[in-house]
Short mmCIF file of C-alpha atoms and ligand atoms in Angstrom, two decimals:
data_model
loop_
_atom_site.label_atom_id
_atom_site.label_comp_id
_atom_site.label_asym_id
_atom_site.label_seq_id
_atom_site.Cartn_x
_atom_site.Cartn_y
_atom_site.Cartn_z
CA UNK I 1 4.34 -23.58 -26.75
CA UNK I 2 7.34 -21.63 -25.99
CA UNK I 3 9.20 -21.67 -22.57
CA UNK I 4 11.22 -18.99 -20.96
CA UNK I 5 13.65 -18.43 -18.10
CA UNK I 6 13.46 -15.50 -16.11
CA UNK I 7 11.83 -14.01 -18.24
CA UNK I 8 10.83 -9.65 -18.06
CA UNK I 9 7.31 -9.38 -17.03
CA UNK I 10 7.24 -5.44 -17.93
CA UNK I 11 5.56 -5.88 -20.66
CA UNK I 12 2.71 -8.29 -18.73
CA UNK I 13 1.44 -5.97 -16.54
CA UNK I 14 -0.45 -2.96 -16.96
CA UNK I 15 1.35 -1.07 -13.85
CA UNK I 16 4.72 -1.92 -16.01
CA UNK I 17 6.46 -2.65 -13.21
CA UNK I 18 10.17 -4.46 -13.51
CA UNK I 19 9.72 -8.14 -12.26
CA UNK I 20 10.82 -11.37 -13.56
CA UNK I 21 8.99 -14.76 -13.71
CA UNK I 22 11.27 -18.11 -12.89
CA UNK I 23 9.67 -19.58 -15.92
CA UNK I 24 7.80 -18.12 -18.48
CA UNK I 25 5.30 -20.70 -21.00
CA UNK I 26 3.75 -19.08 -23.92
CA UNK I 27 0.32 -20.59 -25.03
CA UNK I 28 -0.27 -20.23 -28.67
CA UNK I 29 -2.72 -23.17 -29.01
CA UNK I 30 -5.30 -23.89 -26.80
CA UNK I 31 -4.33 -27.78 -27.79
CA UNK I 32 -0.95 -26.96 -25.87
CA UNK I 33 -2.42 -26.27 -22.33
CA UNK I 34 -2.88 -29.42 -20.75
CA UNK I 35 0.67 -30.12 -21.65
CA UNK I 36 1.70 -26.34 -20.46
CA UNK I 37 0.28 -27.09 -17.23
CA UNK I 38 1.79 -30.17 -16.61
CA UNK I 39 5.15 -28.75 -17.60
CA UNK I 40 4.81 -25.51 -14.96
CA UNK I 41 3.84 -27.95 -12.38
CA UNK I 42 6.52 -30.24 -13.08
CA UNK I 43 9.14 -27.53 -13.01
CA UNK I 44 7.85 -25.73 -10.07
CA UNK I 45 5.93 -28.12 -8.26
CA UNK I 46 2.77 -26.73 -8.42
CA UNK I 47 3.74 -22.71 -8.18
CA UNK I 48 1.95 -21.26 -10.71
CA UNK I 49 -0.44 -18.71 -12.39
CA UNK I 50 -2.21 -17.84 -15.49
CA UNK I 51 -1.90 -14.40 -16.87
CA UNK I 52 -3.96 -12.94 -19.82
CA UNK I 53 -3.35 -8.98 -20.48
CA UNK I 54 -2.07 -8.60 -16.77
CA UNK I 55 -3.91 -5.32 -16.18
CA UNK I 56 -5.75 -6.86 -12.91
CA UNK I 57 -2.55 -7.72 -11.06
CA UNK I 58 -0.28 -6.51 -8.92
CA UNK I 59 3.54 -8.53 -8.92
CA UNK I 60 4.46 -7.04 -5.16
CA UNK I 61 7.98 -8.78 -6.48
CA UNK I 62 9.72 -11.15 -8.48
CA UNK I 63 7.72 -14.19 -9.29
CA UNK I 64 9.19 -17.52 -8.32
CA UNK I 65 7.09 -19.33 -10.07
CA UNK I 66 5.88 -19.99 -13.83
CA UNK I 67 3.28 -17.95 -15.50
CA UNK I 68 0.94 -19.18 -18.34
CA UNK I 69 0.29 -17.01 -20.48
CA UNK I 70 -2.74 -17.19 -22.40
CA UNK I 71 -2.62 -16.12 -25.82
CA UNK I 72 -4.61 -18.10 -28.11
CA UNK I 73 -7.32 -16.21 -30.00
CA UNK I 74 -9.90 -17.68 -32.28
CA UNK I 75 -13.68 -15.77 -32.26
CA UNK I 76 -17.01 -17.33 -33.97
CA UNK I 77 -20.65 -16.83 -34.25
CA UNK I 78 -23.53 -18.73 -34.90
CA UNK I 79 -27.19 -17.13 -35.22
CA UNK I 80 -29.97 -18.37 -32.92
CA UNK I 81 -32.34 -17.57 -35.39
CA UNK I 82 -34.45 -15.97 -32.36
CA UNK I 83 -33.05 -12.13 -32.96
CA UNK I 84 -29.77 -13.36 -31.16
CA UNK I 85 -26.29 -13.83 -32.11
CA UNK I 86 -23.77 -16.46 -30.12
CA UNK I 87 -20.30 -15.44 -30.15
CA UNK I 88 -17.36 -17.34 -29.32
CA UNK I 89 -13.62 -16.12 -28.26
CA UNK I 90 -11.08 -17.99 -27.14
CA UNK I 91 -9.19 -16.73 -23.89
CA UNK I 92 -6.20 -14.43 -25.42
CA UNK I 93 -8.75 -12.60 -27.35
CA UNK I 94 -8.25 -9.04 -26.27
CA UNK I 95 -11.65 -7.78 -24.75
CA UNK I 96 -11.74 -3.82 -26.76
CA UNK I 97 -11.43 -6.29 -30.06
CA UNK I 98 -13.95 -8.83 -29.34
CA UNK I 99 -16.38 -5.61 -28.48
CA UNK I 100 -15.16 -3.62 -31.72
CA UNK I 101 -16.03 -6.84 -33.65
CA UNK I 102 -19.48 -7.12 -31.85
CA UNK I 103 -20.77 -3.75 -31.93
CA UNK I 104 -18.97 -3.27 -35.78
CA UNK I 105 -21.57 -5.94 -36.88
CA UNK I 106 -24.23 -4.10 -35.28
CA UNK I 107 -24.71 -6.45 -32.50
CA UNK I 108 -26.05 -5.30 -28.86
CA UNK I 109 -25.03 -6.50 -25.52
CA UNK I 110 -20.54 -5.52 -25.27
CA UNK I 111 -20.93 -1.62 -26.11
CA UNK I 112 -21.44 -0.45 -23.02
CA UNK I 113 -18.04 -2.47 -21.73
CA UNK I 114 -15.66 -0.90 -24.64
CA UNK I 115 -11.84 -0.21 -24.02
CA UNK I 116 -11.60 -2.35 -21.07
CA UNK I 117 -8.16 -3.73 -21.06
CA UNK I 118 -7.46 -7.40 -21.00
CA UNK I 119 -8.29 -10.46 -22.12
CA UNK I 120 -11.45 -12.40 -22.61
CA UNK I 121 -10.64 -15.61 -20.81
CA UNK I 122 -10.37 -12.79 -17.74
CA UNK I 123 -13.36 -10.77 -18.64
CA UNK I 124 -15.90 -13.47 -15.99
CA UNK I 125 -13.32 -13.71 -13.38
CA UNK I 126 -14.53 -10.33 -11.98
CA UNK I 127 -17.65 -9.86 -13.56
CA UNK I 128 -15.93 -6.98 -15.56
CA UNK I 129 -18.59 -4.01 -15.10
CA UNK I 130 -18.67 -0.62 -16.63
CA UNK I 131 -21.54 2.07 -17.14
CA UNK I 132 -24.49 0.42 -15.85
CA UNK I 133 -23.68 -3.27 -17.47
CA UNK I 134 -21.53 -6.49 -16.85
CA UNK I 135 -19.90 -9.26 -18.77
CA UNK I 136 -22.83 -11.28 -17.06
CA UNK I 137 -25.37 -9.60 -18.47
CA UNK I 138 -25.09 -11.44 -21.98
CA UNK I 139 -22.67 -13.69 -20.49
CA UNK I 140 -23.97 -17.52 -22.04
CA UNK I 141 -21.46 -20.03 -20.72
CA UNK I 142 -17.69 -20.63 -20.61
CA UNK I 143 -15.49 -23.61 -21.32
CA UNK I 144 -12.26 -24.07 -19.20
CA UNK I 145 -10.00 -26.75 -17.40
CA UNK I 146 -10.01 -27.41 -13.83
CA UNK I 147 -6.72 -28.00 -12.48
CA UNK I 148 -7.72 -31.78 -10.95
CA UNK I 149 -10.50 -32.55 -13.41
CA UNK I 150 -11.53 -32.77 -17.07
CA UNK I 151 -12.27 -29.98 -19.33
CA UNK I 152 -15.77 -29.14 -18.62
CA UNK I 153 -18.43 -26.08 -19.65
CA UNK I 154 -19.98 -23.93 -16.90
CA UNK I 155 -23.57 -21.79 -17.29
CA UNK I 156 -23.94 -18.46 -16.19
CA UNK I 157 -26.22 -19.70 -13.21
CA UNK I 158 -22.54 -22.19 -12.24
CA UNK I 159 -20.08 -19.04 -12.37
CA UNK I 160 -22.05 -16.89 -9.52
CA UNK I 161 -21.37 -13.58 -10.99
CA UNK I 162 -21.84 -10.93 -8.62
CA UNK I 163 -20.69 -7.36 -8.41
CA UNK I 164 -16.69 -8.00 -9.45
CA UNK I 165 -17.30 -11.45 -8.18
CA UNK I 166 -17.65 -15.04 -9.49
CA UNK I 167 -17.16 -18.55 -8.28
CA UNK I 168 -13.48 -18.14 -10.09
CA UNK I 169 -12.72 -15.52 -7.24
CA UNK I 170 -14.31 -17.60 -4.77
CA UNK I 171 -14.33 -20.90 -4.54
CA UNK I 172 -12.52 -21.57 -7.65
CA UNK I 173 -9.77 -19.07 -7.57
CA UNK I 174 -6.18 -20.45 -8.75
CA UNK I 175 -7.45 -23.60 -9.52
CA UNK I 176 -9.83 -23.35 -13.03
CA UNK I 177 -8.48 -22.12 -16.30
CA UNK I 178 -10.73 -20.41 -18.27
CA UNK I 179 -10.52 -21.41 -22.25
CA UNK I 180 -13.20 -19.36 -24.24
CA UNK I 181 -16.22 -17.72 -23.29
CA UNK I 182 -19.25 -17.43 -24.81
CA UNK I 183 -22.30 -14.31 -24.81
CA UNK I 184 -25.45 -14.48 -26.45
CA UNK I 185 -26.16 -10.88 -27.98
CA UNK I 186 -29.30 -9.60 -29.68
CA UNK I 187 -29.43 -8.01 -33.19
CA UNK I 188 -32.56 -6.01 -31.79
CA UNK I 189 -31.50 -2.44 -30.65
CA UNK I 190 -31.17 -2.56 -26.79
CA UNK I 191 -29.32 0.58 -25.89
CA UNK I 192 -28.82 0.61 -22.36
CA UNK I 193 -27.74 4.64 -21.42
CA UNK I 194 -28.96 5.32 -17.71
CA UNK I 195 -25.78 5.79 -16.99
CA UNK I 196 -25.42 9.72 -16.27
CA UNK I 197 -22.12 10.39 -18.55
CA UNK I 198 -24.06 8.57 -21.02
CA UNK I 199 -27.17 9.72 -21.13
CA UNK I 200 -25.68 13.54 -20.90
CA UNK I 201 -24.02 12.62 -23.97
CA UNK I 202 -26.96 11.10 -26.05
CA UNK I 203 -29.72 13.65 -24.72
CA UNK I 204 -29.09 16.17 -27.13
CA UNK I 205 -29.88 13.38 -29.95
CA UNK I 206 -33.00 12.22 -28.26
CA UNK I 207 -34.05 15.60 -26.70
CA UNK I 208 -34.29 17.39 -30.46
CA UNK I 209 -36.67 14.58 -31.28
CA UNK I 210 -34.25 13.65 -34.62
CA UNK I 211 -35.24 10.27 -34.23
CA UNK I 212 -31.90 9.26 -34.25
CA UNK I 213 -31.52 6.27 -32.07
CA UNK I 214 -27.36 5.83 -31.61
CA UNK I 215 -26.32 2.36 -32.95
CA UNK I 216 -24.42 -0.16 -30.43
CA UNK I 217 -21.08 1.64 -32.61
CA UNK I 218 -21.83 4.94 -31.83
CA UNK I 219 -22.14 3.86 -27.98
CA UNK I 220 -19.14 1.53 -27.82
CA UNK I 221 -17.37 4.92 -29.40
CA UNK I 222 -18.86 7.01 -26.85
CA UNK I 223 -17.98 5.24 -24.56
CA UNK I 224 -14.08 4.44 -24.99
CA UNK I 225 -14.22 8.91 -25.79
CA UNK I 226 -15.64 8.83 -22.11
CA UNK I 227 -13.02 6.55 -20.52
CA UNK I 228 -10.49 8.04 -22.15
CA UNK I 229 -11.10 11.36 -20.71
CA UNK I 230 -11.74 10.21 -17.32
CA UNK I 231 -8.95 6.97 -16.80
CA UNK I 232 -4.84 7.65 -16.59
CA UNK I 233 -3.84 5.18 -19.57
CA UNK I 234 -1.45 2.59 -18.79
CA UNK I 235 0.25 2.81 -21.71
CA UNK I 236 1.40 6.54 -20.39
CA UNK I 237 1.25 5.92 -16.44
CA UNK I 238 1.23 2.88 -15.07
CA UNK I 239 -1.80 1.43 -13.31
CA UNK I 240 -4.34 -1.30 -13.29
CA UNK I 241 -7.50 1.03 -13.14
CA UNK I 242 -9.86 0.67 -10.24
CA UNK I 243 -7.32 -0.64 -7.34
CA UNK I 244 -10.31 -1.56 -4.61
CA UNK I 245 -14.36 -2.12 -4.92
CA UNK I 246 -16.87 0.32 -4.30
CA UNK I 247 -17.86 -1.27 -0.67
CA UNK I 248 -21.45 -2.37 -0.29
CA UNK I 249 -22.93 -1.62 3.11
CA UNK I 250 -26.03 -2.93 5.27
CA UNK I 251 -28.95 -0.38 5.20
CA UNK I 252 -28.15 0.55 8.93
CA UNK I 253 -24.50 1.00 8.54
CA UNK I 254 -25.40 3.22 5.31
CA UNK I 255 -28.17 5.20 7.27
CA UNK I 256 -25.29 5.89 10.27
CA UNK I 257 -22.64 6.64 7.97
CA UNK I 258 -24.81 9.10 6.18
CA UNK I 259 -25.90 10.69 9.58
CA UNK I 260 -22.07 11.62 10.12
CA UNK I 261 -20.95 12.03 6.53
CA UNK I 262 -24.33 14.19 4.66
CA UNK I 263 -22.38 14.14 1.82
CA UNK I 264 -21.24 10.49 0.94
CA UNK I 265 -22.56 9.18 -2.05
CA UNK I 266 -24.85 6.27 -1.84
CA UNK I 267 -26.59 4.19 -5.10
CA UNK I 268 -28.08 1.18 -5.38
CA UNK I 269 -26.07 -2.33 -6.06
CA UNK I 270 -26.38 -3.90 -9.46
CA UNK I 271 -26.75 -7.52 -8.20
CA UNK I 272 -29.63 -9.60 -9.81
CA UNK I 273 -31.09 -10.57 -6.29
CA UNK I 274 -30.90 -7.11 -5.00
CA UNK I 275 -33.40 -7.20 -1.94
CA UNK I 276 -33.19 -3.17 -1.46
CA UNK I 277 -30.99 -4.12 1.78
CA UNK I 278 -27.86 -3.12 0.48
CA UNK I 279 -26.56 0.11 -0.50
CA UNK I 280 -22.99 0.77 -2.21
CA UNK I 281 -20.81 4.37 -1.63
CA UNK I 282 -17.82 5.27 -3.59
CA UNK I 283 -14.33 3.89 -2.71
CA UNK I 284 -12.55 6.77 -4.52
CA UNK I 285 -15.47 9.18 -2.30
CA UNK I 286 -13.66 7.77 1.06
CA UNK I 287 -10.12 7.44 -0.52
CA UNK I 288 -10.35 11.48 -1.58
CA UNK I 289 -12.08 12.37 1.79
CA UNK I 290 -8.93 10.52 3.78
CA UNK I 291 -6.53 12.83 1.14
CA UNK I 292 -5.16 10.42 -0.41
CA UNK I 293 -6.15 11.79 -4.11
CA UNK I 294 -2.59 13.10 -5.91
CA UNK I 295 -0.41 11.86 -3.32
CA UNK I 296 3.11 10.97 -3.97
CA UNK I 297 5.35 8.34 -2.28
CA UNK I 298 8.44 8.26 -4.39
CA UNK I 299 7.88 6.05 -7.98
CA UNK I 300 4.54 5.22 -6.53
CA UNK I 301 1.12 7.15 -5.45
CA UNK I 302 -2.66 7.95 -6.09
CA UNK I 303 -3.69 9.47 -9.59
CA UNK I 304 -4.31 13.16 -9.67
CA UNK I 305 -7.21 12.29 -11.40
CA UNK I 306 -9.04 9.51 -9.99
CA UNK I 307 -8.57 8.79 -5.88
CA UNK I 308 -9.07 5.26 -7.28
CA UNK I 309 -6.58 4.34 -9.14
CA UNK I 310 -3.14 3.67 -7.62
CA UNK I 311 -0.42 4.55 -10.22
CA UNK I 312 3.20 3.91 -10.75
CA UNK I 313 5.82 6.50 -11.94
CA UNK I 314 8.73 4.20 -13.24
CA UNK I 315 11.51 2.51 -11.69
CA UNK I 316 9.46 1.76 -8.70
CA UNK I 317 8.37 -1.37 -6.41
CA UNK I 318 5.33 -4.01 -6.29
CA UNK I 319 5.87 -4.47 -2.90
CA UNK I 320 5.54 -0.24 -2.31
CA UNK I 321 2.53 -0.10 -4.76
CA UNK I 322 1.39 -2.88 -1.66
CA UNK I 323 2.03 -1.16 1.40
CA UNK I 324 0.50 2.18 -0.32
CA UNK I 325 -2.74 0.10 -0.80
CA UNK I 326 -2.56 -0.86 2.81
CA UNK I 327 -2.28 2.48 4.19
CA UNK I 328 -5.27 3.40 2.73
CA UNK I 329 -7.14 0.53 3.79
CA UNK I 330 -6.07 1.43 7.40
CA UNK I 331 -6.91 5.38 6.99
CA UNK I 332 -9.98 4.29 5.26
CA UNK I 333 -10.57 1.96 8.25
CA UNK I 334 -9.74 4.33 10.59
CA UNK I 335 -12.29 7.22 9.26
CA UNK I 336 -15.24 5.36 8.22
CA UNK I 337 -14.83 1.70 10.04
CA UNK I 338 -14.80 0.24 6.29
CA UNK I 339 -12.44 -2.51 5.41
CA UNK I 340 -11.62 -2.03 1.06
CA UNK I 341 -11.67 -4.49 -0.19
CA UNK I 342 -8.68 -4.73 -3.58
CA UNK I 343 -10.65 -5.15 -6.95
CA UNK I 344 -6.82 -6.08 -8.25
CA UNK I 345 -5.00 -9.60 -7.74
CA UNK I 346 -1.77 -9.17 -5.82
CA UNK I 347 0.70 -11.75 -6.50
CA UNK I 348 2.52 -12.05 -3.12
C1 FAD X 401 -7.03 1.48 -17.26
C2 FAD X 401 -7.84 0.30 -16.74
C3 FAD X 401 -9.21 0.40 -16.69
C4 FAD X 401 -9.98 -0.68 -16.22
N1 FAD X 401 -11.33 -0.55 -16.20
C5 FAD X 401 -12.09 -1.58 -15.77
C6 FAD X 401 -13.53 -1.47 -15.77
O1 FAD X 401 -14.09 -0.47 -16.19
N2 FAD X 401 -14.24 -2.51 -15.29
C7 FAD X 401 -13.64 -3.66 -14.86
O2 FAD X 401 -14.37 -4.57 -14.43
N3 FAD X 401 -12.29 -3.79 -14.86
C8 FAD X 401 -11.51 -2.81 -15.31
N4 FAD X 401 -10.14 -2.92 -15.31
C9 FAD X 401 -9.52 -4.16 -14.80
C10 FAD X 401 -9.15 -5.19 -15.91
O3 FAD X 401 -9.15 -4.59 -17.17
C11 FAD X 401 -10.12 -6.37 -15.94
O4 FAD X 401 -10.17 -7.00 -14.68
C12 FAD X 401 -9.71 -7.42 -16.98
O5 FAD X 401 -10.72 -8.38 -17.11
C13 FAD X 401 -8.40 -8.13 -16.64
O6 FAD X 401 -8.04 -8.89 -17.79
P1 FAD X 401 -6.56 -9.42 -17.97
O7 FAD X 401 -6.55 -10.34 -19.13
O8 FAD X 401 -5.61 -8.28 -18.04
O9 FAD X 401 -6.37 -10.23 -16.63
P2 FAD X 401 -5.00 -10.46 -15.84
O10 FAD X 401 -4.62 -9.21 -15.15
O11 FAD X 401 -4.00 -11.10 -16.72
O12 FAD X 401 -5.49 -11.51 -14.75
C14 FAD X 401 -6.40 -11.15 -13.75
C15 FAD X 401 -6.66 -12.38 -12.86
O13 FAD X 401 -7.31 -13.39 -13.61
C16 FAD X 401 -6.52 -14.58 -13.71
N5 FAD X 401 -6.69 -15.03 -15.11
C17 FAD X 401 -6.47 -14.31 -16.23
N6 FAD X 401 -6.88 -15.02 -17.31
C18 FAD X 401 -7.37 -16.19 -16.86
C19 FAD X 401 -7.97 -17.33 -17.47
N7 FAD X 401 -8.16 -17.40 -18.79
N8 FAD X 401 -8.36 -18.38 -16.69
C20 FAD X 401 -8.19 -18.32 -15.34
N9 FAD X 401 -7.63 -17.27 -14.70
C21 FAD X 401 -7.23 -16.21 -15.45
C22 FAD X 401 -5.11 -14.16 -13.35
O14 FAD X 401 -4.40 -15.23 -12.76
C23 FAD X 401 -5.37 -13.03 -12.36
O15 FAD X 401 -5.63 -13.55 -11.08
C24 FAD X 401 -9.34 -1.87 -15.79
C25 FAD X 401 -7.94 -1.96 -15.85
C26 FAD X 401 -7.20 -0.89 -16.35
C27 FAD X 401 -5.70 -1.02 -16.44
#
């Protein structure tokens, strides 16, 4: 374990914005954790935070605390000998590699979720979701530390997932450290293409009647070419992709909103007890409709591209990336009597 003193965080977050952390601990080995958290506590009395890839947070300023950083890898499977595969990846593993390693071996489950940045150990957190699937789909169990308890293992049915939701958002938040995580994946083609930008690209395959049924490869492929076209990438523009949740309304407030607003987009919620009361619209459909899309507030604003994504120019603040987020809440409010709610983790 290495330990740092205020330490550059640039390179931590995928807005790239120019904070420090008071302390800094390094986590190589998973072995080293328990003794990584009891050193950050000790130092800073129980101010601290875990960080994997750091594209889901927002550091509004410098961070008096310490961050752990979790970057120990390690990535198994066993076969079920039922048509299903169990992999195993230890937190720091980088999500787009554990996929590419998946979906290279032919496996199904991951393809649909390629080039999502981050890290594993974050991936259940918020149910990371992305053309028509989520982590929870093939999700099997996880393995972590809670911060006043033994190491333990947690089922699917345990972490709650929901729609960029889980029991470590909830009722676990700051206070369980995820270790590795575990999916069960079939060897069985299973693509999953409903998904309009995906099915639009696979038609012409299926419509000629070739035959050719695209391999879990082809789709994870097709998939990071379809991202890329669509998502600002961090590496060129800062941002942390999605910066609120797409709300999900009662039927009736859904049915009046539409009245007023013909046009808003409403689809269905992908939540495994969906009772056909709840209907979800498009946070970057209200964001664009208060005219917020391409605006500019000095080194921070909306992407040009995508009313959803909050970016940052260089040079600029947490704490203005913050307010900007809050003005929109309160236009958003304001319009359509919607509270956003942020998808990202501001670290206050
Ligand atoms: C360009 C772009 C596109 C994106 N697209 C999507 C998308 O399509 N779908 C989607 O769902 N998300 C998307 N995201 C958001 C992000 O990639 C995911 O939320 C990802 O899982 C975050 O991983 P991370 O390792 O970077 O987490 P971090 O940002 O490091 O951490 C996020 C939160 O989890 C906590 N945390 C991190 N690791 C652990 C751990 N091991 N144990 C306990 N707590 C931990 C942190 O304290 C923090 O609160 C996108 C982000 C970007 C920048």
């Amino acid at each position: 374990m290495k330990i740092y003193k205020n330490h550059d965080l640039s390179r931590y977050n995928t807005f790239g914005l120019g904070v420090k952390s008071a302390y800094f601990l390094e986590v190589e080995q998973e072995d080293d954790l328990p003794r990584a958290i009891e050193t950050a506590d000790e130092l800073t009395q129980g101010n601290f935070m875990f960080l994997g890839g750091g594209s889901n947070v927002l550091f509004c300023g410098d961070y008096k605390g310490a961050v752990i950083h979790l970057a120990f890898g390690g990535l198994e499977f066993h076969e079920t000998g039922r048509n299903q595969i169990l992999v195993e990846a230890g937190a720091g593993v980088s999500w787009h590699d554990l996929v590419t390693y998946t979906t290279q071996n032919g496996w199904w489950g991951l393809e649909n979720l390629a080039m999502i940045p981050g890290s594993v150990g974050a991936a259940p957190i918020q149910n990371i979701g992305a053309y028509g699937v989520e982590q929870g789909d093939c999700f099997e169990s996880l393995s972590g530390i809670p911060l006043n308890g033994p190491p333990c293992t947690y089922s699917k049915k345990i972490c709650d997932f929901g729609y960029r939701n889980s029991i470590f958002k909830q009722e676990l938040k700051n206070n369980f450290v995820i270790t590795r995580v575990r999916y069960l994946l079939e060897t069985q083609p299973n693509p999953r293409l409903d998904y309009q930008d995906l099915k639009l690209r696979f038609a012409e395959a299926f419509g000629k009647g070739t035959g050719h049924q695209p391999s879990s490869n082809e789709i994870a492929n097709a998939v990071a070419d379809i991202r890329r076209s669509k998502l600002p990438d961090p590496a060129l523009i800062g941002n942390a992709g999605s910066f609120f949740k797409n709300p999900i309304l009662t039927k009736e407030q859904a049915e009046s909103l539409k009245n007023l607003h013909p046009n808003m987009p409403l689809f269905a919620p992908k939540t495994e007890n969906d009772t056909g009361s709840e209907s979800k619209t498009s946070a970057a459909w209200l964001i664009e409709q208060c005219g917020w899309k391409g605006h500019r507030r000095g080194a921070v604003g909306v992407s040009e591209t995508h009313a959803l994504v909050l970016v940052h120019y260089g040079d600029g603040k947490g704490e203005d990336l913050w307010q900007l987020a809050q003005d929109i809440r309160s236009s958003v409010r304001m319009e359509f009597g919607i509270d956003l709610e942020p998808e990202v983790n501001p670290v206050l």
